[in-house]
């Protein structure tokens, strides 16, 4: 039986498909879709019922995300970030005050921004330079994050920073929940610049500067392993977002394949429907198998969550889905001939959109390393000695 939330997503899909080209061409955020998804209960559906959400599990979320992604990649990214990643970290590691504060904001349509990447720390996220130094009951944040999805539209931000005590000794990498009004950010929080991206054009990818930004200590998340090992806990929560990202890629691929199948049955050449040519049938068969396999891996990862998918399940599923999606969308475009290369069809946009998923959220190379580590049963630190806060003095008085 179809879950009611999945039925809601299916009902929204045709409308979202009609609007998708508009957000791409105008590079604008799909606010009307956000309103529709809020009304349908898709924003914050994983938030527990005691905080006003529906306590939906990740299996339901990935089924919803697939339906939305078939129609509008941008909107699917919003659903993922309103249910996985940052908000999941808050719901798992937050204090009651943090959860009570964040839940209504997401349920009203906010997609929290997750702020990890920096100009000099991309894959090497453990080399981040942003610091949060304790001063009384406040932390003072300094640093720059870039490629922040939703920077400039999101209200909630989960900012990863090296946490320093009053003497400047590092305690570990922590996550701060920072609520801002993007139209009127506080002193010390600057939304600077926006990338000009190949696809996913309606989503701002922003640079954020923090200059002596004051954040009360009550907004620091409390991961179970404590600050020193808290980075691993935060990344564990982030594994849910990787499964979400893989699902978007798979959903786009499934949407492209559906369109190609319809076209092959309609378009005639050599006096026959294209669907009768074996060369194209085999392209359809390969794509069908690839999408099917990716869907199974993603659902397996979602189902195994306890409370999050483990590092290897998430890496394996996101890596496989993002790579097959590029091939499937590319081959679907090919089956449309010249028409696929034009904006008469959504395939060219889907191709530009789907290209991102082997990069953002952990590159294919980084994820392969994580799968290899799990397969071999060894640790695979990429930093020379592995990340381990040595409680060293970073910022001397
Ligand atoms: P680099 O780390 O410089 O990597 C360059 C190349 O080297 C890649 O091919 C990489 O795979 C390879 N490489 C690096 N290290 C290794 C290694 N050890 N072994 C093998 N190969 C390696 N970040 C956020 O914090 N929040 C966001 O919301 C966010 N959204 C994004 C949205 C988009 C559209 C994109 C494109 C990125 C987003 N990112 C975000 C950033 C993203 O997570 C980083 O781009 C990613 O982690 C890679 O970092 P980098 O781009 O600096 O590449
Ligand atoms: N899930 C759970 N734990 C994770 C994890 C994940 N996805 N990624 C790393 N960890 C844990 C490691 O197991 C390790 O814990 P341990 O010391 O107890 O063994 C700790 O975090 C540090 O990871 P390690 O791989 O030793 O450190 P590194 O300095 O080589 O850093 C990463 C590598 C984690 C930064 C890199 O693998 C990575 O994921 N880069 C991509 C960052 C990303 O996805 N950015 C997206 C921004 S939106």
Short mmCIF file of N, CA and C and ligand atoms in Angstrom, two decimals, residues 77 81 113-119 121-124 145-150 197 200 205 238 241 356 359-366 369 382, ligand 1:
data_model
loop_
_atom_site.label_atom_id
_atom_site.label_comp_id
_atom_site.label_asym_id
_atom_site.label_seq_id
_atom_site.Cartn_x
_atom_site.Cartn_y
_atom_site.Cartn_z
N UNK A 77 15.91 18.18 -3.59
CA UNK A 77 17.00 18.56 -2.68
C UNK A 77 16.42 19.23 -1.42
N UNK A 81 16.91 17.96 2.50
CA UNK A 81 17.54 18.75 3.57
C UNK A 81 16.54 19.17 4.65
N UNK A 113 20.54 24.76 6.26
CA UNK A 113 21.79 24.69 5.49
C UNK A 113 22.83 23.99 6.34
N UNK A 114 23.60 23.09 5.71
CA UNK A 114 24.66 22.40 6.45
C UNK A 114 25.99 22.99 5.98
N UNK A 115 26.77 23.47 6.94
CA UNK A 115 27.95 24.27 6.60
C UNK A 115 29.22 23.55 7.05
N UNK A 116 29.79 22.79 6.14
CA UNK A 116 31.00 22.02 6.44
C UNK A 116 32.17 22.54 5.59
N UNK A 117 31.95 22.62 4.28
CA UNK A 117 33.03 22.85 3.32
C UNK A 117 33.60 24.26 3.40
N UNK A 118 34.92 24.33 3.23
CA UNK A 118 35.63 25.61 3.23
C UNK A 118 36.54 25.66 2.01
N UNK A 119 37.00 26.86 1.65
CA UNK A 119 37.86 26.97 0.47
C UNK A 119 39.07 26.03 0.52
N UNK A 121 39.27 23.34 2.62
CA UNK A 121 38.89 22.06 3.25
C UNK A 121 37.61 21.54 2.60
N UNK A 122 37.79 20.83 1.48
CA UNK A 122 36.65 20.25 0.76
C UNK A 122 36.50 18.80 1.20
N UNK A 123 37.10 17.88 0.43
CA UNK A 123 37.10 16.47 0.87
C UNK A 123 37.75 16.35 2.23
N UNK A 124 38.78 17.14 2.44
CA UNK A 124 39.52 17.10 3.72
C UNK A 124 38.78 17.94 4.76
N UNK A 145 32.82 29.54 5.01
CA UNK A 145 32.28 28.31 4.43
C UNK A 145 31.88 28.63 3.00
N UNK A 146 32.06 27.68 2.09
CA UNK A 146 31.56 27.94 0.74
C UNK A 146 30.82 26.73 0.19
N UNK A 147 30.11 26.95 -0.92
CA UNK A 147 29.23 25.93 -1.50
C UNK A 147 28.14 25.53 -0.50
N UNK A 148 27.58 26.51 0.17
CA UNK A 148 26.55 26.20 1.15
C UNK A 148 25.18 26.28 0.48
N UNK A 149 24.58 25.10 0.33
CA UNK A 149 23.30 24.97 -0.36
C UNK A 149 22.21 25.68 0.44
N UNK A 150 21.58 26.62 -0.22
CA UNK A 150 20.50 27.36 0.45
C UNK A 150 21.00 28.58 1.20
N UNK A 197 26.31 27.87 -11.32
CA UNK A 197 26.46 26.42 -11.49
C UNK A 197 25.95 25.93 -12.84
N UNK A 200 21.06 22.53 -11.42
CA UNK A 200 20.43 22.84 -10.13
C UNK A 200 20.42 24.35 -9.92
N UNK A 205 24.11 28.47 -4.05
CA UNK A 205 25.28 27.83 -3.44
C UNK A 205 26.15 28.99 -2.99
N UNK A 238 25.11 12.74 9.02
CA UNK A 238 25.21 13.18 7.63
C UNK A 238 25.02 12.01 6.65
N UNK A 241 21.85 12.11 4.86
CA UNK A 241 21.76 13.02 3.71
C UNK A 241 22.42 12.41 2.47
N UNK A 356 25.96 16.72 -10.67
CA UNK A 356 26.50 17.17 -9.39
C UNK A 356 26.74 16.04 -8.38
N UNK A 359 29.87 14.67 -6.88
CA UNK A 359 30.79 15.67 -6.30
C UNK A 359 30.30 16.10 -4.91
N UNK A 360 29.12 16.72 -4.87
CA UNK A 360 28.62 17.26 -3.59
C UNK A 360 28.28 16.14 -2.61
N UNK A 361 28.53 16.42 -1.33
CA UNK A 361 28.15 15.46 -0.28
C UNK A 361 29.08 14.29 -0.14
N UNK A 362 30.33 14.46 -0.56
CA UNK A 362 31.31 13.36 -0.54
C UNK A 362 31.51 12.89 -1.98
N UNK A 363 32.70 13.11 -2.52
CA UNK A 363 32.94 12.78 -3.94
C UNK A 363 32.98 11.26 -4.13
N UNK A 364 32.88 10.85 -5.38
CA UNK A 364 32.93 9.41 -5.69
C UNK A 364 34.24 8.80 -5.20
N UNK A 365 35.31 9.58 -5.26
CA UNK A 365 36.62 9.04 -4.83
C UNK A 365 36.63 8.84 -3.30
N UNK A 366 36.12 9.82 -2.58
CA UNK A 366 36.08 9.71 -1.11
C UNK A 366 35.18 8.54 -0.70
N UNK A 369 36.78 5.22 -1.13
CA UNK A 369 37.74 4.96 -0.05
C UNK A 369 37.00 4.42 1.17
N UNK A 382 42.58 9.78 5.61
CA UNK A 382 43.26 10.41 4.48
C UNK A 382 44.21 11.50 4.96
P1 LIG B 1 38.46 18.58 -3.49
O1 LIG B 1 38.38 17.99 -2.14
O2 LIG B 1 39.48 19.64 -3.73
O3 LIG B 1 38.69 17.40 -4.52
C1 LIG B 1 39.13 17.58 -5.86
C2 LIG B 1 39.24 16.20 -6.51
O4 LIG B 1 40.21 15.41 -5.80
C3 LIG B 1 37.93 15.41 -6.45
O5 LIG B 1 37.81 14.63 -7.60
C4 LIG B 1 38.13 14.49 -5.24
O6 LIG B 1 37.36 13.31 -5.32
C5 LIG B 1 39.62 14.19 -5.34
N1 LIG B 1 40.20 13.86 -4.02
C6 LIG B 1 40.35 14.66 -2.92
N2 LIG B 1 40.87 13.97 -1.91
C7 LIG B 1 41.05 12.71 -2.34
C8 LIG B 1 41.54 11.51 -1.74
N3 LIG B 1 41.95 11.47 -0.48
N4 LIG B 1 41.56 10.38 -2.52
C9 LIG B 1 41.14 10.40 -3.81
N5 LIG B 1 40.66 11.51 -4.43
C10 LIG B 1 40.62 12.63 -3.70
N6 LIG B 1 29.36 21.61 1.23
C11 LIG B 1 28.77 21.95 2.41
O7 LIG B 1 29.41 22.00 3.45
N7 LIG B 1 27.45 22.24 2.45
C12 LIG B 1 26.66 22.20 1.35
O8 LIG B 1 25.47 22.48 1.45
C13 LIG B 1 27.25 21.84 0.11
N8 LIG B 1 26.51 21.82 -1.02
C14 LIG B 1 27.11 21.59 -2.22
C15 LIG B 1 26.35 21.70 -3.38
C16 LIG B 1 26.93 21.54 -4.63
C17 LIG B 1 26.11 21.74 -5.87
C18 LIG B 1 28.31 21.19 -4.72
C19 LIG B 1 28.97 20.98 -6.05
C20 LIG B 1 29.07 21.08 -3.56
C21 LIG B 1 28.48 21.29 -2.31
N9 LIG B 1 29.22 21.23 -1.12
C22 LIG B 1 28.64 21.56 0.09
C23 LIG B 1 30.65 21.01 -1.17
C24 LIG B 1 31.02 19.56 -1.43
O9 LIG B 1 30.76 18.77 -0.33
C25 LIG B 1 32.51 19.53 -1.84
O10 LIG B 1 32.55 20.08 -3.14
C26 LIG B 1 33.10 18.14 -1.83
O11 LIG B 1 33.21 17.65 -0.52
C27 LIG B 1 34.47 18.11 -2.52
O12 LIG B 1 35.29 19.14 -2.09
P2 LIG B 1 36.05 20.08 -3.18
O13 LIG B 1 35.04 20.55 -4.14
O14 LIG B 1 36.84 21.08 -2.42
O15 LIG B 1 37.03 19.11 -3.96
#
